[in-house]
Structure formats: structure tokens, C-alpha cells
Tab-separated table of C-alpha atoms in Angstrom:
chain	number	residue	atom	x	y	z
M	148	UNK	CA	12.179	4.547	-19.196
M	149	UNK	CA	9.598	6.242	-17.039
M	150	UNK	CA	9.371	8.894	-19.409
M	151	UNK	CA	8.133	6.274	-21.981
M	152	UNK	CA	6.251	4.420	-19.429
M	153	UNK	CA	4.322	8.051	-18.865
M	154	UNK	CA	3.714	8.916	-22.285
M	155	UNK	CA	2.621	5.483	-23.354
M	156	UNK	CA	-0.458	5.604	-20.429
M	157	UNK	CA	-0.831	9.093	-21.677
M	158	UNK	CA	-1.607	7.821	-25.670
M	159	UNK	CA	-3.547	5.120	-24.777
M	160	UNK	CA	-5.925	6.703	-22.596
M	161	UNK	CA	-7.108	9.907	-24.752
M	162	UNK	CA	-10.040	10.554	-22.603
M	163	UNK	CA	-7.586	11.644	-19.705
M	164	UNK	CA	-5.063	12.845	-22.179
M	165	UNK	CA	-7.521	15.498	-23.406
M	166	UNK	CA	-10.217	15.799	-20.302
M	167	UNK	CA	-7.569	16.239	-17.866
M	168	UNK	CA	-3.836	16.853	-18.900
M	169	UNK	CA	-4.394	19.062	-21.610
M	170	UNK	CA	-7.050	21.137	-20.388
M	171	UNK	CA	-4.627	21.522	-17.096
M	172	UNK	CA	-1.921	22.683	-19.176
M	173	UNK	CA	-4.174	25.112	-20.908
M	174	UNK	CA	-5.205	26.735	-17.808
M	175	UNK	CA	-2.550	26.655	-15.744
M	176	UNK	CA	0.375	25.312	-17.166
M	177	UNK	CA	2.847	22.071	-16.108
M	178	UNK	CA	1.395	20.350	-12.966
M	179	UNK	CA	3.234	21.460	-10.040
M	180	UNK	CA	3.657	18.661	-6.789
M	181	UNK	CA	0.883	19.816	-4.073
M	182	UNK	CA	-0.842	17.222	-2.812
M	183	UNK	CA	0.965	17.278	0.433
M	184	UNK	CA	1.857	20.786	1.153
M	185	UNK	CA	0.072	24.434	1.025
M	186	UNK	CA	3.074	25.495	-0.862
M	187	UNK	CA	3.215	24.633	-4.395
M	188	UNK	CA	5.951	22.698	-5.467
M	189	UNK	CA	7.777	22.113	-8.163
M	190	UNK	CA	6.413	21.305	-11.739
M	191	UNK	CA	6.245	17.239	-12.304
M	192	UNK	CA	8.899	17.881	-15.182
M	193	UNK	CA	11.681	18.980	-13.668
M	194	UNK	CA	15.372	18.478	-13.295
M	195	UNK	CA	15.448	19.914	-10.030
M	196	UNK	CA	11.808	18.753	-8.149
M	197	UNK	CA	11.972	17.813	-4.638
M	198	UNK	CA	9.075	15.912	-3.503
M	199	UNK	CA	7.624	16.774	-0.101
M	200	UNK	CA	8.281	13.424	2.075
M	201	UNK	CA	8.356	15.468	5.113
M	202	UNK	CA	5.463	16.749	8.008
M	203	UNK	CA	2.186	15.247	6.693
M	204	UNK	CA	0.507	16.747	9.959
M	205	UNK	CA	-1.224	19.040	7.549
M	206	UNK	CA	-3.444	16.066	6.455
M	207	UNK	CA	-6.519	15.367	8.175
M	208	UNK	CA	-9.468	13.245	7.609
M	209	UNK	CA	-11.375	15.828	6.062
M	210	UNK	CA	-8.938	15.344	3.516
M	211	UNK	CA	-9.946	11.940	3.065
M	212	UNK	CA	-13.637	12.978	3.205
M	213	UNK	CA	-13.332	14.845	0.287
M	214	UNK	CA	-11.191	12.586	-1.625
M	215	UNK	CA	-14.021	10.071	-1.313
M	216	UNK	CA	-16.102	12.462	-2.611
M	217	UNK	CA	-14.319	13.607	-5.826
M	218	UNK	CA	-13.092	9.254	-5.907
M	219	UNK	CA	-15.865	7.019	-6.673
M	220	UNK	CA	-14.053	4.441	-7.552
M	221	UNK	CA	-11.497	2.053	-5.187
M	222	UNK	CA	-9.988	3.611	-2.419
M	223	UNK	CA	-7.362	1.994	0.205
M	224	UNK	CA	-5.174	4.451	2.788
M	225	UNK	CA	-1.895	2.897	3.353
M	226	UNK	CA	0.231	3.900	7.190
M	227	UNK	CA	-2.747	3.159	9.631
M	228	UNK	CA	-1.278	1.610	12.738
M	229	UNK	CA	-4.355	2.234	15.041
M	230	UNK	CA	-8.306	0.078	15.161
M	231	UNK	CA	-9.455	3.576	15.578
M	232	UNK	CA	-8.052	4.929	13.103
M	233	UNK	CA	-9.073	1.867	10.629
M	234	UNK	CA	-12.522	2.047	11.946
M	235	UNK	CA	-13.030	5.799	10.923
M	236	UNK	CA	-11.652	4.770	7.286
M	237	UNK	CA	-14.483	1.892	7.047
M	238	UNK	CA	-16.570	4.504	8.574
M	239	UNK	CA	-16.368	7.244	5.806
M	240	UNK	CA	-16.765	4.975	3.385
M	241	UNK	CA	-13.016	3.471	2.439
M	242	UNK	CA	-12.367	0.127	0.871
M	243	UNK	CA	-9.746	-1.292	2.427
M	244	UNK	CA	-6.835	-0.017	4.670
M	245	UNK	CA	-3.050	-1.041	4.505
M	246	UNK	CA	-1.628	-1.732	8.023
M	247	UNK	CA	1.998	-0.413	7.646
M	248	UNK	CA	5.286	1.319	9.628
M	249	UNK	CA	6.823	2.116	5.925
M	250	UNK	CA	9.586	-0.419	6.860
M	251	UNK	CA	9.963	1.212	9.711
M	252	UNK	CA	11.834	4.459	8.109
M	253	UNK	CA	9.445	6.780	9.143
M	254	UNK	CA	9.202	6.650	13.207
M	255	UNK	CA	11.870	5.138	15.012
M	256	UNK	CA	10.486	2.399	17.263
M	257	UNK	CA	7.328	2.167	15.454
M	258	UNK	CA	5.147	-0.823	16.469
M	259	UNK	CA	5.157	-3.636	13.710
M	260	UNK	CA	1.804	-4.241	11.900
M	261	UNK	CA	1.686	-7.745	12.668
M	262	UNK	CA	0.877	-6.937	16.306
M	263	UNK	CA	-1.948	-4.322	15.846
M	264	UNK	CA	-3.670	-6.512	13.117
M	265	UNK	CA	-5.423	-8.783	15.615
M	266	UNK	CA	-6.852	-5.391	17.127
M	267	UNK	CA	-7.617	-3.978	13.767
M	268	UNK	CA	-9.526	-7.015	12.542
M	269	UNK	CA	-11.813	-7.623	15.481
M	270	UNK	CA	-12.758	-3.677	15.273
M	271	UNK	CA	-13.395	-3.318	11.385
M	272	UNK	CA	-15.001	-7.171	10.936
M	273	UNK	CA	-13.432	-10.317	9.456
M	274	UNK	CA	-14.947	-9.373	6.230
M	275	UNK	CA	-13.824	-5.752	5.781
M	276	UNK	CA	-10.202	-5.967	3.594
M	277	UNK	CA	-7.471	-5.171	6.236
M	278	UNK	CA	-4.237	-5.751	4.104
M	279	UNK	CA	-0.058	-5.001	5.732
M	280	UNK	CA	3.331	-4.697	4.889
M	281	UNK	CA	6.188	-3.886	6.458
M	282	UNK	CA	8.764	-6.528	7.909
M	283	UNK	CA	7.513	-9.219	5.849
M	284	UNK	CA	11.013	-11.295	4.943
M	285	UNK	CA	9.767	-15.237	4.539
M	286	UNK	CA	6.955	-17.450	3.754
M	287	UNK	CA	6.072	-18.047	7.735
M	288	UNK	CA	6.123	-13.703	8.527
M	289	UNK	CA	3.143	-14.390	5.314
M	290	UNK	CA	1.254	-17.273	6.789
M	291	UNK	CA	1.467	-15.248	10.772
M	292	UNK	CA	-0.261	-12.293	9.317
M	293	UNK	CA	-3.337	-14.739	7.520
M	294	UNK	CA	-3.938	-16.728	10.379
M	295	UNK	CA	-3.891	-12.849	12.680
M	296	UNK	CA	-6.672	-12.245	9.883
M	297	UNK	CA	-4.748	-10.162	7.117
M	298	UNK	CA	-6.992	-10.741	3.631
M	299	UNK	CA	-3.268	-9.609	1.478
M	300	UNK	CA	0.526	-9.248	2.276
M	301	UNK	CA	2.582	-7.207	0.435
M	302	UNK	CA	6.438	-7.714	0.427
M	303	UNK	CA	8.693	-4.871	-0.858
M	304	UNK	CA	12.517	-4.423	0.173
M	305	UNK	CA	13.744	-8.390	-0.360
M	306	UNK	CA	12.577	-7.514	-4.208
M	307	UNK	CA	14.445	-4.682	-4.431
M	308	UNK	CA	17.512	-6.626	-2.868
M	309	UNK	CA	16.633	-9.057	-5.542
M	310	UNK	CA	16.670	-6.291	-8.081
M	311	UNK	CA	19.488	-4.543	-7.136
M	312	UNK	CA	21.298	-7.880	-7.388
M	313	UNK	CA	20.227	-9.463	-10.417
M	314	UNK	CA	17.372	-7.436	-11.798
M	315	UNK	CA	14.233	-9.126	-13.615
M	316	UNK	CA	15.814	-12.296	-12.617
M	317	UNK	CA	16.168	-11.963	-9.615
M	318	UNK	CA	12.851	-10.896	-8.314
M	319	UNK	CA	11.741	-13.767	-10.099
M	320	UNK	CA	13.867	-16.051	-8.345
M	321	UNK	CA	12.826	-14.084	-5.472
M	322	UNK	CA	9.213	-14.588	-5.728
M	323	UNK	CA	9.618	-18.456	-6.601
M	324	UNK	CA	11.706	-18.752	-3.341
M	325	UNK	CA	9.044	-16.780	-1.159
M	326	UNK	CA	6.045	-19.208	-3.242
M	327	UNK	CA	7.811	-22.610	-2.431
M	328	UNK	CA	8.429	-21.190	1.346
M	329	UNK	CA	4.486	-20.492	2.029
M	330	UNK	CA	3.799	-23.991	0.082
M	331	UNK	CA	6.194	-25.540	1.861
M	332	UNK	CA	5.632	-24.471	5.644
M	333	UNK	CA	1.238	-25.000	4.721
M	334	UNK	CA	2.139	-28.652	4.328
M	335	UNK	CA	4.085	-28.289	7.579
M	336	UNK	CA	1.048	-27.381	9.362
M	337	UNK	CA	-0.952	-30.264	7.899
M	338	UNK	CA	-2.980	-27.233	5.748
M	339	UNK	CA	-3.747	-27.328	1.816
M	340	UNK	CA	-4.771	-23.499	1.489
M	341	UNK	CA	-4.538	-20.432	2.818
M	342	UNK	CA	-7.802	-20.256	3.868
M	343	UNK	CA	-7.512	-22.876	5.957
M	344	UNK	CA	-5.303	-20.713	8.482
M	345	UNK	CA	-6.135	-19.304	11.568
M	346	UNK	CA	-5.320	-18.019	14.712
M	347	UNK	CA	-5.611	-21.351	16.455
M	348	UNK	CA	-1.958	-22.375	14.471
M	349	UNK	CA	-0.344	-19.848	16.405
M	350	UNK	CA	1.038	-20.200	19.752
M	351	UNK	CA	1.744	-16.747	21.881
M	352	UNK	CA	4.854	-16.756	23.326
């Protein structure tokens, strides 16, 4: 299925087919995984690759510097836990940053988004897209991180429970479930719209 998924972007954009894929494969053969490591890894078509999910402490913001020189078009870093850290992204020129612990599988103890996003907001500005993840389980965990000034949520693992228990149907049910929840608890608030939320609905306990 992904192979198909792959080769079906690949046909129907020739420009990168051609300009890119083949040209690579002309001058230095099958793309091997580096974008994380010195060391190459293995090629992308392989039986036996082994991505590099370890040490990233080999990435720096240079890094990002000069992907947002080679990247003209949208760019959003994901894993920033820090207002300094999202202020430098604004900073050099990134267009939007993605509060997130990665569920919380990558540092034990991590902080949860949802209590750095006030900090995060107030140093980037209201109108600069600060977006999270991470912990996000009903319609209320959506409507805190609005009102703390989030401009997106994203929601992953309760869709892959839903997946892994009934597949397509189930994320659907899944998402109808989460839609009626953030419906349902607005109208308990006496609010129509998202917009109208706002840190003056919460209550710090």
C-alpha cells in the first residue's frame, strides 16, 4: 500500500519525478536515510533500513537556517517546549511552530504543552501560528488549549486506538465523537464558536 501510495505521487508529479528522483539516482544511486545522522544510512528501499530515531543533539539551528534557505515555501518545526526556543523559530523566519512532548515517549517527565503555551503565546504574539499536540484525549483538553491561545490542535494516539480497533470506521466514529464533544461542552460555556474562547473561561486551580 505505501509502495503504491509512493509511486502514484511519483507519476503524477513528473517535474520531481525527473528534476529530482531521477537525476539522484543517476548520480548517486538509491537515496540513503541521512537527514539526522553524519553516517549514511540505509537506502529508502530496503528490507533491512533502520531509521535513526535516536540522539538528535547533532541538530542545531543552523540547521534550520539553512533549511529556510534551500525551503521557500511553508515551514513549521514540531518538539519546541520552550518561548525561547519558539521565539528564535519566528525569528529566523519560520511559519509556525508545533508545541509538543511526542506523547510523552521521548523524555520521561516531560512538561505537557498545554502548560508552556500560555508562555509561548505571550512571547511569539497572538497572531503568530503556535499550534500543539500531545495529551489531547477529549473535546474540553481541545477547547483548554484555544482559550491558552493555541490557533490548531492536533490529536493522534485515540485515532490510532480507533484504527487499530475498527479501522476507517472507527476513526470516523472517532472523530464524530471528539466533534459532538467540543460542540457540546461550547454550548456548555454559553459560546457559539471557537473564537469566542479565551482565557477568561478558565479557572486556575
Amino acid at each position: 500500500m505505501l509502495f503504491r501510495s509512493l509511486a502514484w505521487q511519483g507519476v503524477t508529479h513528473p517535474r520531481w519525478l525527473f528534476g529530482t528522483l531521477l537525476r539522484t539516482l543517476a548520480t548517486h544511486g538509491m537515496p540513503h536515510f541521512e537527514n539526522s545522522s553524519a553516517t549514511r544510512g540505509a537506502p529508502i528501499l530496503s528490507a533491512r533500513a533502520v531509521r535513526d530515531f535516536g540522539a538528535k543533539d547533532h541538530l542545531s539551528w543552523e540547521h534550520v537556517a539553512l533549511i529556510r534557505q534551500q525551503w521557500t515555501r511553508t515551514l513549521v518545526i514540531k518538539g519546541l517546549m520552550h518561548a525561547d526556543d519558539a521565539r528564535t523559530a519566528r525569528d529566523m523566519g519560520v511559519d509556525g511552530v508545533i508545541l509538543s512532548n511526542h506523547g510523552g515517549r521521548q523524555l520521561d517527565g516531560t512538561v505537557s504543552p498545554l502548560r508552556v503555551l500560555p508562555e509561548v503565546v505571550k512571547a511569539v504574539g497572538p497572531d503568530y501560528p503556535v499550534m500543539m499536540d500531545s495529551g489531547i484525549r477529549r473535546g474540553t483538553d481541545v477547547l483548554k488549549a484555544i482559550a491558552l491561545g493555541a490557533h490548531f490542535v492536533f490529536v493522534g494516539r485515540p485515532f490510532g486506538y480507533a484504527a487499530a480497533v475498527a479501522g476507517e470506521a472507527g476513526v470516523s466514529h472517532a472523530i464524530q465523537l471528539l466533534q459532538a464533544e467540543i460542540q457540546r461542552d461550547l454550548g456548555l460555556l454559553g459560546l457559539e464558536r471557537l473564537s469566542e474562547l479565551g482565557p477568561e473561561q478558565l479557572h486556575r486551580r
